[in-house]
Amino acid sequence: MSGIIRIGVIGYGYWGPNIVRNFNAIDTAQVMMVADGAASALKRVKKEHPQITATNDPNDILCAADIDAVAIVTPVSTHFELAKKALQNGKHVFVEKPFTASVAQAEELIELAEKRHLKIMVDHTFIFTSTVRKIKQLIDEDVLGNIYYYDSIRVNLGLFQHDVNVIWDLAPHDFSIMDFLISEKPVAVQACGKAHVNCKENIAFVTAHFSSNVVGHFNVNWLSPVKVRLTMLGGEKKMLVWNDAVADEKLRVYDKGIKSKSPDGEYDLRVSYRSGDMWAPKIEQTEALKLEADYFTRCILDDETPINDGHSGLRIVRMLEACDQSLKNQGGLVYL
Amino acid sequence: MSGIIRIGVIGYGYWGPNIVRNFNAIDTAQVMMVADGAASALKRVKKEHPQITATNDPNDILCAADIDAVAIVTPVSTHFELAKKALQNGKHVFVEKPFTASVAQAEELIELAEKRHLKIMVDHTFIFTSTVRKIKQLIDEDVLGNIYYYDSIRVNLGLFQHDVNVIWDLAPHDFSIMDFLISEKPVAVQACGKAHVNCKENIAFVTAHFSSNVVGHFNVNWLSPVKVRLTMLGGEKKMLVWNDAVADEKLRVYDKGIKSKSPDGEYDLRVSYRSGDMWAPKIEQTEALKLEADYFTRCILDDETPINDGHSGLRIVRMLEACDQSLKNQGGLVYL
Amino acid sequence: MSGIIRIGVIGYGYWGPNIVRNFNAIDTAQVMMVADGAASALKRVKKEHPQITATNDPNDILCAADIDAVAIVTPVSTHFELAKKALQNGKHVFVEKPFTASVAQAEELIELAEKRHLKIMVDHTFIFTSTVRKIKQLIDEDVLGNIYYYDSIRVNLGLFQHDVNVIWDLAPHDFSIMDFLISEKPVAVQACGKAHVNCKENIAFVTAHFSSNVVGHFNVNWLSPVKVRLTMLGGEKKMLVWNDAVADEKLRVYDKGIKSKSPDGEYDLRVSYRSGDMWAPKIEQTEALKLEADYFTRCILDDETPINDGHSGLRIVRMLEACDQSLKNQGGLVYL
Amino acid sequence: MSGIIRIGVIGYGYWGPNIVRNFNAIDTAQVMMVADGAASALKRVKKEHPQITATNDPNDILCAADIDAVAIVTPVSTHFELAKKALQNGKHVFVEKPFTASVAQAEELIELAEKRHLKIMVDHTFIFTSTVRKIKQLIDEDVLGNIYYYDSIRVNLGLFQHDVNVIWDLAPHDFSIMDFLISEKPVAVQACGKAHVNCKENIAFVTAHFSSNVVGHFNVNWLSPVKVRLTMLGGEKKMLVWNDAVADEKLRVYDKGIKSKSPDGEYDLRVSYRSGDMWAPKIEQTEALKLEADYFTRCILDDETPINDGHSGLRIVRMLEACDQSLKNQGGLVYL
């Protein structure tokens, strides 16, 4: 294989154009072909990228001899069949989140990829953003201290998905960010939600339990009048607020908390508080997807395992599946 | 009884001075005595209100012949004994939220008050704010349409309470607001939380289930670096966002939602959205507690039953008790 | 001339790519050639638009037989020479703001264009935004009543321009918006500013006087730590605040003001206030530059005079020139 | 004189109650008497402070043998006569901003006070706030470096004053803050404004020129639909934004600016930017007026000259008078 990964992209709806643009913008990749069932999508491909072949048949990509890797940018219900065929045909796979529609599918794809010595990368874009990277650094350098909670609000109006509920649509972001940031893994999840418009839940509340006293919680909602992207991360030493809906100063670190324990190792009956400065670290302006596209090609070229590989995708799908089970079970705890 | 209710106030800590100031500011009440165990509190009483008698013994109030009503502004664990004695001595009771530490206590006080023909009012101050009154009006006039959800974030740093967890401290606000706004009552609650500092939960997530598809959800947290008071109320016709942490335009009503169902009564496979204007109705600037103090005295003078009477307080205590049960039961559903 | 305007674009720095993209996105235009002196810019042209000819010589465009209109996206000091040659060669001109470096240049170009029956359009993009269009509508429908003031803050860090001061860089936006919104024209301007880094003013304050009691005022600043884009427009009936730095609800209309005059036609000694609802009208999401590109080609094809023609550009240049004169004259009033 | 300053307060309108409350709250003062011409004001005095004598005649205070200092909390047009009589009767003077209605009045009062060895303090409350104190500290410690500009927006709806225009009402805040923060003093001012409602300007723009390249600028407006309190202070090393309209994080310090000059001491033709972290220092929660009241009594008891003495008040009045002159002179520069 030369130093350029030849990419076929399946799906040119909302996210597909970003995938094409970013793979094309890096030196180690070239988008050869785009497949989409909609004529209007193919027309857009031709106008925006006259040099790329446009087809309505994904098999043109899956079977092409001159394609090294396939980017699957389609609804989750189609991921498994497309990825399986790509792997069977010796192609690496870059696949949208969530990885698959079930744990069983994810496990089968992982096994297949390992057997064929091919890479799977699940597009958990957020873990390539400068903000999440900066949070990771703050945690790794023990600036926050022991983590107490990860509490996220991710709500907006729409877009209702056909094939999945709001948890499968929005919670993969939080599950993958939390998976990236916190080394400890949840032991159980709970979810409750309501379906106001059709039979899929459009509002839901997810709680992730850990064996320590860390707790994760997400509000996800397709019927919110305003777009909120607010994550709070509480630590013993410092706490942070990440507001992803603003242009600047998205990340704020607060020197606030409970005062240190008394000499005998116990907190006083009367809790006292520590309130210091707030600090908004400079965040580099980079396009996460470009970084991720570059990382994907380098993992292939250097034969390295991506952090967001099939196993990472599987962990998230396992939690999503457990959420569905909890939803059916009146919000009861589901162990992982 | 003359047209002036003579009040004794027990507890002059954080909230007590507001109670004294507001009862003193109305024409139908006069604060006669204040009791507090702390010498520093009594000193403040004397400096700020030289005409009011200050005592360290609540019995001076509970047994005084010239006191018509007792305001109990003490930790919840003391409410029952103080209120019981007040009622037994023929005094009306104004008591801080939450009403009591248990359903059994609340029921006993209600029975006692009814037997003695005395009033109980639980200080659910928020339902006397202009903002909540305006929301109530929007619901009653069917501006919002069928309610989908009540989702509230009520987080800040501290104040840790000695005798109760964060749910008993902060969730009474949301339970009482929701109780006031939504005529349908919850049938079950769920709660999960963590205790990071001592044995009381300092972060918790509460879900209230209704027999319809309404859902209530509260994030409450004593370990948040920022103060957030954000309530979203989704309706079929309109949605609103109430940000109580800002000075102006606290309430915003959004003409947003899902487009009307298709002619056959079903939503299309492809959901479409309605996005119109936002509108921030003018909110009158009034002090809720003054309104409430005035209402308390008028209920006594006119022999009317307050909306925030003992039964209202009991409904909230019942949900709090159910939350505690759910906490112990791994967040399982607890029917009311 | 066919129904497609063939465009040559001179300048492919910061704004040029947007011009190319938007002219390419409409049905009535086709970008044929891009000229830029920088090799890196030409390389970007070839990568992003392989079908467009890239040249380092603007004369290739100015003299091309198959080009109908030239878009001049270069520093202001070069506008005159490029536009003059384009017009002399029979090409329509789309030129960045500010139109020219002097009133004399603007007048010469206008005369030349009229003689040759060619169009000039000055890229005052803001007047094609949905927000400014909505404000215009509110004024035209007399929602605001008599206008009292237009007060704008337009500050950020950088970008320092080589050839002009901050007024020539940022104030054309406000001058052109004000020119579009308010039918009355200023009779005099005043400006004062300071140059902290080099010899060009990087902070300045501009006041525009009208013969009525309308007043315009702009704070422009290249050395602000935060980006502020805030315009307040006060009217006798209503007032509005336009915050262009936020994603949603950019425009807010306030039912606030002074209460109507007393019966004898005079305000009372004691002014009283009217404070009603706030209302954020829905703003359509459209790309202003695309609308403007389309409008340019239709003005050519239908032989119509653009609202942002050379005369409009001249009015703004005249005010900018007067600002320079005021700067040299200790901020004294300069009549137009 | 004992260790307690006995205070008489003239004026119990909007600000007077705060003066009474704060002087009463400190150990070194006691409010003896309050005078106000309005019966309703006197009624409020009696209800809120039964121990204080209420009178409708300021002479009761000005001539009282048992009053050491007079606080004048009345419209500016009355300051001179009241303060003069107080000083003539041997009383120290605490007077609202602006000090007097003219430079001549201020000079006469200063001379009289010095002759009688009495203190004058002008109530420039803002310089006693924790935020302004923190900014002062950042400047004194050279964190900001050389100051480039002080740019302030101070706008809201009302309150129209009877006897002064918006500059005399709102700009004293900015003039006194700037006077406190920046050791260099302005050499000239300019002002332009408009009167939309009566004959007093209700919107105005003030520029303060220094002999260095510092510039001060204030937007003041009584006809703004929203309350804005935003001050930007640009320095060579750092810049800060002070938003006084928010509850928390009022002060933000930005590590942003222009990169250091090139080795030959000159900035490059191409300016480059430095963009680092933002930092919101913790601001203590103190009541400025209480601090100032305490400072006033200590200046008297310890015979020290207040920083906000008559000379400080005079500097501000001189600039206000110059603004009026500039207003009449078409916004021309008026040297101080």
Short mmCIF file of N, CA, C and O in Angstrom, two decimals, chain C residues 148-149 151 153 157-160 162 190 192 194-197 203 205 207 209 212-215 217 219 221 223-226 228 232 239 241 254 256-258 267 269-271 273-274 330-331 333 335, chain D residues 148-149 151 153 155 157-160 162 190 192 194-197 203 205 207 209 212-215 217 219 221 223-226 228 232 239 241 254 256-258 267 269-271 273-274 330-331 333 335:
data_model
loop_
_atom_site.label_atom_id
_atom_site.label_comp_id
_atom_site.label_asym_id
_atom_site.label_seq_id
_atom_site.Cartn_x
_atom_site.Cartn_y
_atom_site.Cartn_z
N TYR C 148 -34.61 57.31 17.17
CA TYR C 148 -33.85 58.21 18.03
C TYR C 148 -32.35 58.05 17.83
O TYR C 148 -31.61 59.00 17.74
N TYR C 149 -31.90 56.81 17.80
CA TYR C 149 -30.45 56.59 17.69
C TYR C 149 -30.13 55.23 17.09
O TYR C 149 -30.94 54.30 17.15
N ASP C 151 -26.83 52.94 17.64
CA ASP C 151 -25.60 52.90 18.44
C ASP C 151 -24.99 51.51 18.32
O ASP C 151 -25.62 50.52 18.68
N ILE C 153 -21.55 48.80 18.59
CA ILE C 153 -20.23 48.41 19.09
C ILE C 153 -19.72 47.30 18.17
O ILE C 153 -20.37 46.26 18.07
N LEU C 157 -10.32 41.50 18.34
CA LEU C 157 -8.86 41.55 18.26
C LEU C 157 -8.45 41.36 16.81
O LEU C 157 -8.68 40.30 16.23
N GLY C 158 -7.81 42.43 16.23
CA GLY C 158 -7.39 42.36 14.84
C GLY C 158 -8.56 42.44 13.91
O GLY C 158 -9.66 42.72 14.36
N LEU C 159 -8.43 42.20 12.63
CA LEU C 159 -7.17 42.11 11.94
C LEU C 159 -6.72 43.49 11.49
O LEU C 159 -7.44 44.14 10.73
N PHE C 160 -5.57 43.91 11.97
CA PHE C 160 -4.99 45.17 11.53
C PHE C 160 -4.84 45.15 10.01
O PHE C 160 -4.34 44.20 9.44
N HIS C 162 -3.24 46.86 6.52
CA HIS C 162 -2.05 47.62 6.14
C HIS C 162 -2.37 49.05 5.73
O HIS C 162 -1.72 49.99 6.13
N GLN C 190 -18.28 63.13 12.99
CA GLN C 190 -17.16 63.43 13.87
C GLN C 190 -16.46 62.12 14.15
O GLN C 190 -17.11 61.08 14.26
N CYS C 192 -13.01 60.43 16.54
CA CYS C 192 -11.71 60.54 17.20
C CYS C 192 -11.21 59.13 17.45
O CYS C 192 -11.97 58.18 17.54
N LYS C 194 -7.31 56.59 18.31
CA LYS C 194 -5.92 56.54 18.73
C LYS C 194 -5.23 55.41 17.97
O LYS C 194 -5.85 54.38 17.67
N ALA C 195 -3.94 55.61 17.72
CA ALA C 195 -3.11 54.59 17.09
C ALA C 195 -2.11 54.11 18.14
O ALA C 195 -1.22 54.85 18.53
N HIS C 196 -2.30 52.88 18.62
CA HIS C 196 -1.43 52.38 19.69
C HIS C 196 -0.29 51.53 19.17
O HIS C 196 0.67 51.28 19.88
N VAL C 197 -0.41 51.03 17.96
CA VAL C 197 0.55 50.03 17.48
C VAL C 197 1.38 50.56 16.33
O VAL C 197 2.58 50.38 16.29
N ILE C 203 -8.37 52.18 17.31
CA ILE C 203 -9.60 52.35 18.09
C ILE C 203 -10.17 53.70 17.70
O ILE C 203 -9.41 54.66 17.56
N PHE C 205 -14.02 56.29 17.60
CA PHE C 205 -15.42 56.54 17.94
C PHE C 205 -15.96 57.52 16.92
O PHE C 205 -15.37 58.57 16.70
N THR C 207 -19.31 59.60 15.34
CA THR C 207 -20.67 60.08 15.55
C THR C 207 -21.21 60.66 14.25
O THR C 207 -20.50 61.38 13.55
N HIS C 209 -24.25 62.90 12.62
CA HIS C 209 -25.32 63.85 12.97
C HIS C 209 -26.29 63.97 11.81
O HIS C 209 -25.89 63.96 10.64
N SER C 212 -32.40 66.06 11.73
CA SER C 212 -33.38 65.80 12.80
C SER C 212 -32.60 65.46 14.08
O SER C 212 -31.39 65.65 14.13
N ASN C 213 -33.28 64.92 15.08
CA ASN C 213 -32.53 64.58 16.30
C ASN C 213 -32.08 63.12 16.34
O ASN C 213 -31.76 62.59 17.40
N VAL C 214 -32.05 62.47 15.17
CA VAL C 214 -31.42 61.14 15.10
C VAL C 214 -29.92 61.31 15.33
O VAL C 214 -29.33 62.31 14.93
N VAL C 215 -29.32 60.30 16.00
CA VAL C 215 -27.87 60.31 16.12
C VAL C 215 -27.35 58.90 15.89
O VAL C 215 -27.98 57.91 16.28
N HIS C 217 -23.87 56.39 16.22
CA HIS C 217 -22.58 56.33 16.92
C HIS C 217 -22.01 54.94 16.80
O HIS C 217 -22.75 53.96 16.93
N ASN C 219 -18.61 52.48 18.01
CA ASN C 219 -17.31 52.17 18.62
C ASN C 219 -16.66 51.10 17.75
O ASN C 219 -17.23 50.02 17.60
N ASN C 221 -12.93 48.98 17.05
CA ASN C 221 -11.72 48.71 17.82
C ASN C 221 -11.09 47.41 17.35
O ASN C 221 -11.76 46.38 17.31
N LEU C 223 -8.40 46.32 18.97
CA LEU C 223 -7.64 45.85 20.14
C LEU C 223 -8.58 45.51 21.30
O LEU C 223 -8.29 45.82 22.45
N SER C 224 -9.70 44.87 20.98
CA SER C 224 -10.60 44.43 22.03
C SER C 224 -10.33 42.96 22.33
O SER C 224 -10.14 42.17 21.42
N PRO C 225 -10.35 42.58 23.61
CA PRO C 225 -10.10 41.17 23.92
C PRO C 225 -11.26 40.26 23.53
O PRO C 225 -11.08 39.06 23.39
N VAL C 226 -12.43 40.82 23.39
CA VAL C 226 -13.59 40.02 23.04
C VAL C 226 -14.24 40.57 21.79
O VAL C 226 -14.10 41.76 21.47
N VAL C 228 -17.33 41.82 20.02
CA VAL C 228 -18.67 42.34 20.31
C VAL C 228 -19.25 42.88 19.02
O VAL C 228 -18.59 43.61 18.28
N MET C 232 -27.77 48.86 18.93
CA MET C 232 -29.03 49.24 19.55
C MET C 232 -29.68 50.32 18.71
O MET C 232 -29.00 51.24 18.26
N MET C 239 -37.87 49.69 20.81
CA MET C 239 -36.42 49.72 20.67
C MET C 239 -35.95 48.32 20.39
O MET C 239 -36.58 47.35 20.79
N VAL C 241 -32.45 45.53 20.04
CA VAL C 241 -31.05 45.19 20.27
C VAL C 241 -30.71 44.04 19.33
O VAL C 241 -31.40 43.02 19.31
N TYR C 254 -37.98 45.40 21.93
CA TYR C 254 -38.47 45.70 23.27
C TYR C 254 -39.60 46.71 23.22
O TYR C 254 -39.45 47.78 22.63
N LYS C 256 -40.53 48.99 25.05
CA LYS C 256 -40.13 49.84 26.17
C LYS C 256 -39.95 51.26 25.67
O LYS C 256 -39.63 51.48 24.51
N GLY C 257 -40.11 52.19 26.56
CA GLY C 257 -39.89 53.58 26.16
C GLY C 257 -40.46 54.53 27.18
O GLY C 257 -40.69 54.18 28.34
N ILE C 258 -40.66 55.73 26.70
CA ILE C 258 -41.22 56.80 27.53
C ILE C 258 -42.72 56.80 27.30
O ILE C 258 -43.18 56.64 26.17
N TYR C 267 -44.36 66.53 27.53
CA TYR C 267 -44.04 65.51 28.51
C TYR C 267 -44.16 66.12 29.90
O TYR C 267 -43.89 67.29 30.11
N LEU C 269 -43.17 66.88 33.74
CA LEU C 269 -41.90 67.14 34.38
C LEU C 269 -41.31 65.79 34.80
O LEU C 269 -40.13 65.51 34.60
N ARG C 270 -42.15 64.95 35.35
CA ARG C 270 -41.71 63.64 35.81
C ARG C 270 -41.94 62.65 34.67
O ARG C 270 -43.08 62.30 34.37
N VAL C 271 -40.87 62.22 34.03
CA VAL C 271 -40.97 61.27 32.93
C VAL C 271 -41.41 59.91 33.47
O VAL C 271 -40.91 59.47 34.50
N TYR C 273 -42.28 55.65 32.47
CA TYR C 273 -41.73 54.67 31.55
C TYR C 273 -42.76 53.61 31.20
O TYR C 273 -43.64 53.29 31.98
N ARG C 274 -42.58 53.08 30.03
CA ARG C 274 -43.42 52.01 29.55
C ARG C 274 -42.53 50.80 29.38
O ARG C 274 -41.51 50.85 28.70
N GLN C 330 -8.90 67.18 15.37
CA GLN C 330 -9.25 67.05 16.80
C GLN C 330 -10.70 66.65 17.03
O GLN C 330 -11.32 67.07 18.00
N GLY C 331 -11.24 65.85 16.14
CA GLY C 331 -12.60 65.37 16.34
C GLY C 331 -13.67 66.39 16.06
O GLY C 331 -14.82 66.22 16.45
N LEU C 333 -16.46 68.65 14.06
CA LEU C 333 -17.55 68.30 13.16
C LEU C 333 -17.14 68.57 11.71
O LEU C 333 -16.61 69.63 11.39
N TYR C 335 -18.87 68.69 7.99
CA TYR C 335 -20.14 68.63 7.25
C TYR C 335 -19.94 67.88 5.94
O TYR C 335 -18.88 67.92 5.34
N TYR D 148 -4.13 51.43 27.16
CA TYR D 148 -4.47 51.97 25.85
C TYR D 148 -5.80 52.73 25.88
O TYR D 148 -5.93 53.79 25.33
N TYR D 149 -6.81 52.10 26.49
CA TYR D 149 -8.13 52.73 26.46
C TYR D 149 -8.98 52.27 27.64
O TYR D 149 -8.77 51.20 28.21
N ASP D 151 -13.04 52.07 27.88
CA ASP D 151 -14.23 52.23 27.03
C ASP D 151 -15.43 51.64 27.77
O ASP D 151 -15.44 50.46 28.09
N ILE D 153 -19.76 51.35 28.46
CA ILE D 153 -21.16 51.48 28.04
C ILE D 153 -22.00 51.45 29.31
O ILE D 153 -21.95 50.47 30.06
N VAL D 155 -25.79 52.16 30.00
CA VAL D 155 -27.07 52.54 29.42
C VAL D 155 -28.19 51.75 30.07
O VAL D 155 -28.00 50.63 30.55
N LEU D 157 -32.92 52.07 30.76
CA LEU D 157 -34.14 52.86 30.57
C LEU D 157 -34.36 53.71 31.82
O LEU D 157 -34.60 53.17 32.91
N GLY D 158 -34.27 55.03 31.65
CA GLY D 158 -34.45 55.97 32.77
C GLY D 158 -33.24 55.95 33.68
O GLY D 158 -32.22 55.40 33.30
N LEU D 159 -33.29 56.51 34.83
CA LEU D 159 -34.29 57.43 35.29
C LEU D 159 -33.92 58.84 34.86
O LEU D 159 -32.85 59.32 35.24
N PHE D 160 -34.78 59.43 34.05
CA PHE D 160 -34.57 60.83 33.66
C PHE D 160 -34.47 61.70 34.91
O PHE D 160 -35.30 61.59 35.81
N HIS D 162 -34.44 65.51 36.69
CA HIS D 162 -35.02 66.83 36.42
C HIS D 162 -33.97 67.86 36.05
O HIS D 162 -34.09 68.62 35.12
N GLN D 190 -14.51 65.77 25.02
CA GLN D 190 -15.47 66.08 23.96
C GLN D 190 -16.76 65.38 24.33
O GLN D 190 -16.73 64.27 24.87
N CYS D 192 -20.91 64.69 22.68
CA CYS D 192 -22.07 65.05 21.88
C CYS D 192 -23.24 64.21 22.33
O CYS D 192 -23.08 63.11 22.88
N LYS D 194 -27.95 63.95 22.34
CA LYS D 194 -29.24 64.39 21.82
C LYS D 194 -30.27 64.35 22.93
O LYS D 194 -30.21 63.49 23.81
N ALA D 195 -31.22 65.26 22.83
CA ALA D 195 -32.34 65.30 23.77
C ALA D 195 -33.59 64.91 22.99
O ALA D 195 -34.05 65.65 22.13
N HIS D 196 -34.12 63.73 23.27
CA HIS D 196 -35.27 63.25 22.52
C HIS D 196 -36.59 63.52 23.22
O HIS D 196 -37.65 63.46 22.61
N VAL D 197 -36.56 63.75 24.51
CA VAL D 197 -37.80 63.79 25.28
C VAL D 197 -38.07 65.18 25.84
O VAL D 197 -39.17 65.68 25.77
N ILE D 203 -29.10 60.91 25.67
CA ILE D 203 -28.09 60.00 25.13
C ILE D 203 -26.87 60.85 24.82
O ILE D 203 -27.00 61.96 24.30
N PHE D 205 -22.28 60.76 24.14
CA PHE D 205 -21.02 60.06 23.94
C PHE D 205 -19.91 61.00 24.36
O PHE D 205 -19.84 62.14 23.89
N THR D 207 -15.76 61.60 25.10
CA THR D 207 -14.39 61.15 24.88
C THR D 207 -13.45 61.96 25.76
O THR D 207 -13.57 63.19 25.82
N HIS D 209 -9.48 62.83 26.39
CA HIS D 209 -8.15 62.77 25.77
C HIS D 209 -7.07 62.98 26.82
O HIS D 209 -7.24 63.78 27.74
N SER D 212 -0.81 61.43 26.71
CA SER D 212 -0.28 60.19 26.12
C SER D 212 -1.32 59.67 25.13
O SER D 212 -2.24 60.38 24.76
N ASN D 213 -1.16 58.43 24.68
CA ASN D 213 -2.16 57.93 23.73
C ASN D 213 -3.29 57.12 24.40
O ASN D 213 -3.99 56.37 23.75
N VAL D 214 -3.45 57.31 25.69
CA VAL D 214 -4.63 56.74 26.37
C VAL D 214 -5.87 57.48 25.85
O VAL D 214 -5.80 58.68 25.57
N VAL D 215 -6.98 56.75 25.74
CA VAL D 215 -8.23 57.42 25.41
C VAL D 215 -9.34 56.84 26.27
O VAL D 215 -9.36 55.63 26.56
N HIS D 217 -13.60 56.67 26.78
CA HIS D 217 -14.84 56.89 26.02
C HIS D 217 -16.00 56.29 26.77
O HIS D 217 -15.89 55.18 27.28
N ASN D 219 -20.32 55.65 26.54
CA ASN D 219 -21.69 55.76 25.99
C ASN D 219 -22.63 55.82 27.18
O ASN D 219 -22.67 54.85 27.97
N ASN D 221 -26.77 56.59 28.29
CA ASN D 221 -28.06 56.60 27.61
C ASN D 221 -29.17 56.26 28.59
O ASN D 221 -29.10 55.25 29.28
N LEU D 223 -32.25 56.00 27.38
CA LEU D 223 -33.32 55.43 26.55
C LEU D 223 -32.87 54.12 25.91
O LEU D 223 -33.15 53.86 24.73
N SER D 224 -32.19 53.30 26.68
CA SER D 224 -31.80 51.99 26.17
C SER D 224 -32.80 50.95 26.66
O SER D 224 -33.22 50.99 27.82
N PRO D 225 -33.18 50.01 25.80
CA PRO D 225 -34.16 49.00 26.24
C PRO D 225 -33.55 48.00 27.22
O PRO D 225 -34.29 47.34 27.95
N VAL D 226 -32.25 47.88 27.22
CA VAL D 226 -31.61 46.92 28.13
C VAL D 226 -30.58 47.65 28.98
O VAL D 226 -30.07 48.70 28.61
N VAL D 228 -27.05 47.89 30.27
CA VAL D 228 -25.70 47.43 29.97
C VAL D 228 -24.73 48.20 30.85
O VAL D 228 -24.83 49.42 30.97
N MET D 232 -14.48 48.09 29.10
CA MET D 232 -13.30 47.40 28.57
C MET D 232 -12.09 48.27 28.81
O MET D 232 -12.11 49.48 28.59
N MET D 239 -5.75 42.64 28.67
CA MET D 239 -6.94 43.46 28.53
C MET D 239 -8.00 42.88 29.45
O MET D 239 -8.00 41.68 29.72
N VAL D 241 -12.31 42.89 30.66
CA VAL D 241 -13.71 43.23 30.43
C VAL D 241 -14.42 43.11 31.77
O VAL D 241 -14.34 42.08 32.44
N TYR D 254 -7.97 39.03 30.02
CA TYR D 254 -7.61 38.29 28.83
C TYR D 254 -6.13 38.44 28.52
O TYR D 254 -5.62 39.56 28.42
N LYS D 256 -4.47 38.58 25.91
CA LYS D 256 -4.57 38.79 24.47
C LYS D 256 -3.94 40.12 24.12
O LYS D 256 -3.91 41.04 24.93
N GLY D 257 -3.48 40.21 22.90
CA GLY D 257 -2.91 41.48 22.48
C GLY D 257 -2.09 41.33 21.21
O GLY D 257 -2.26 40.35 20.45
N ILE D 258 -1.26 42.30 21.02
CA ILE D 258 -0.38 42.33 19.86
C ILE D 258 0.95 41.71 20.28
O ILE D 258 1.41 41.95 21.40
N TYR D 267 7.18 47.45 15.23
CA TYR D 267 6.24 46.39 14.90
C TYR D 267 6.42 46.02 13.43
O TYR D 267 6.75 46.86 12.60
N LEU D 269 5.36 45.01 9.68
CA LEU D 269 4.30 45.50 8.81
C LEU D 269 3.06 44.64 9.08
O LEU D 269 1.94 45.13 9.21
N ARG D 270 3.28 43.35 9.18
CA ARG D 270 2.18 42.43 9.43
C ARG D 270 2.06 42.23 10.94
O ARG D 270 2.89 41.56 11.55
N VAL D 271 1.03 42.78 11.52
CA VAL D 271 0.82 42.66 12.97
C VAL D 271 0.43 41.22 13.30
O VAL D 271 -0.37 40.62 12.59
N TYR D 273 -0.80 38.40 16.50
CA TYR D 273 -1.61 38.48 17.69
C TYR D 273 -1.20 37.43 18.71
O TYR D 273 -0.75 36.34 18.35
N ARG D 274 -1.44 37.75 19.93
CA ARG D 274 -1.20 36.86 21.04
C ARG D 274 -2.54 36.55 21.68
O ARG D 274 -3.27 37.47 22.03
N GLN D 330 -20.87 71.99 19.44
CA GLN D 330 -20.86 70.98 18.38
C GLN D 330 -19.87 69.86 18.62
O GLN D 330 -19.26 69.32 17.69
N GLY D 331 -19.66 69.49 19.87
CA GLY D 331 -18.76 68.38 20.16
C GLY D 331 -17.29 68.70 20.03
O GLY D 331 -16.46 67.79 19.99
N LEU D 333 -13.49 69.93 20.95
CA LEU D 333 -12.59 69.61 22.05
C LEU D 333 -12.58 70.77 23.05
O LEU D 333 -12.46 71.93 22.66
N TYR D 335 -10.45 71.95 26.34
CA TYR D 335 -9.28 71.68 27.19
C TYR D 335 -9.62 71.96 28.64
O TYR D 335 -10.41 72.84 28.96
#
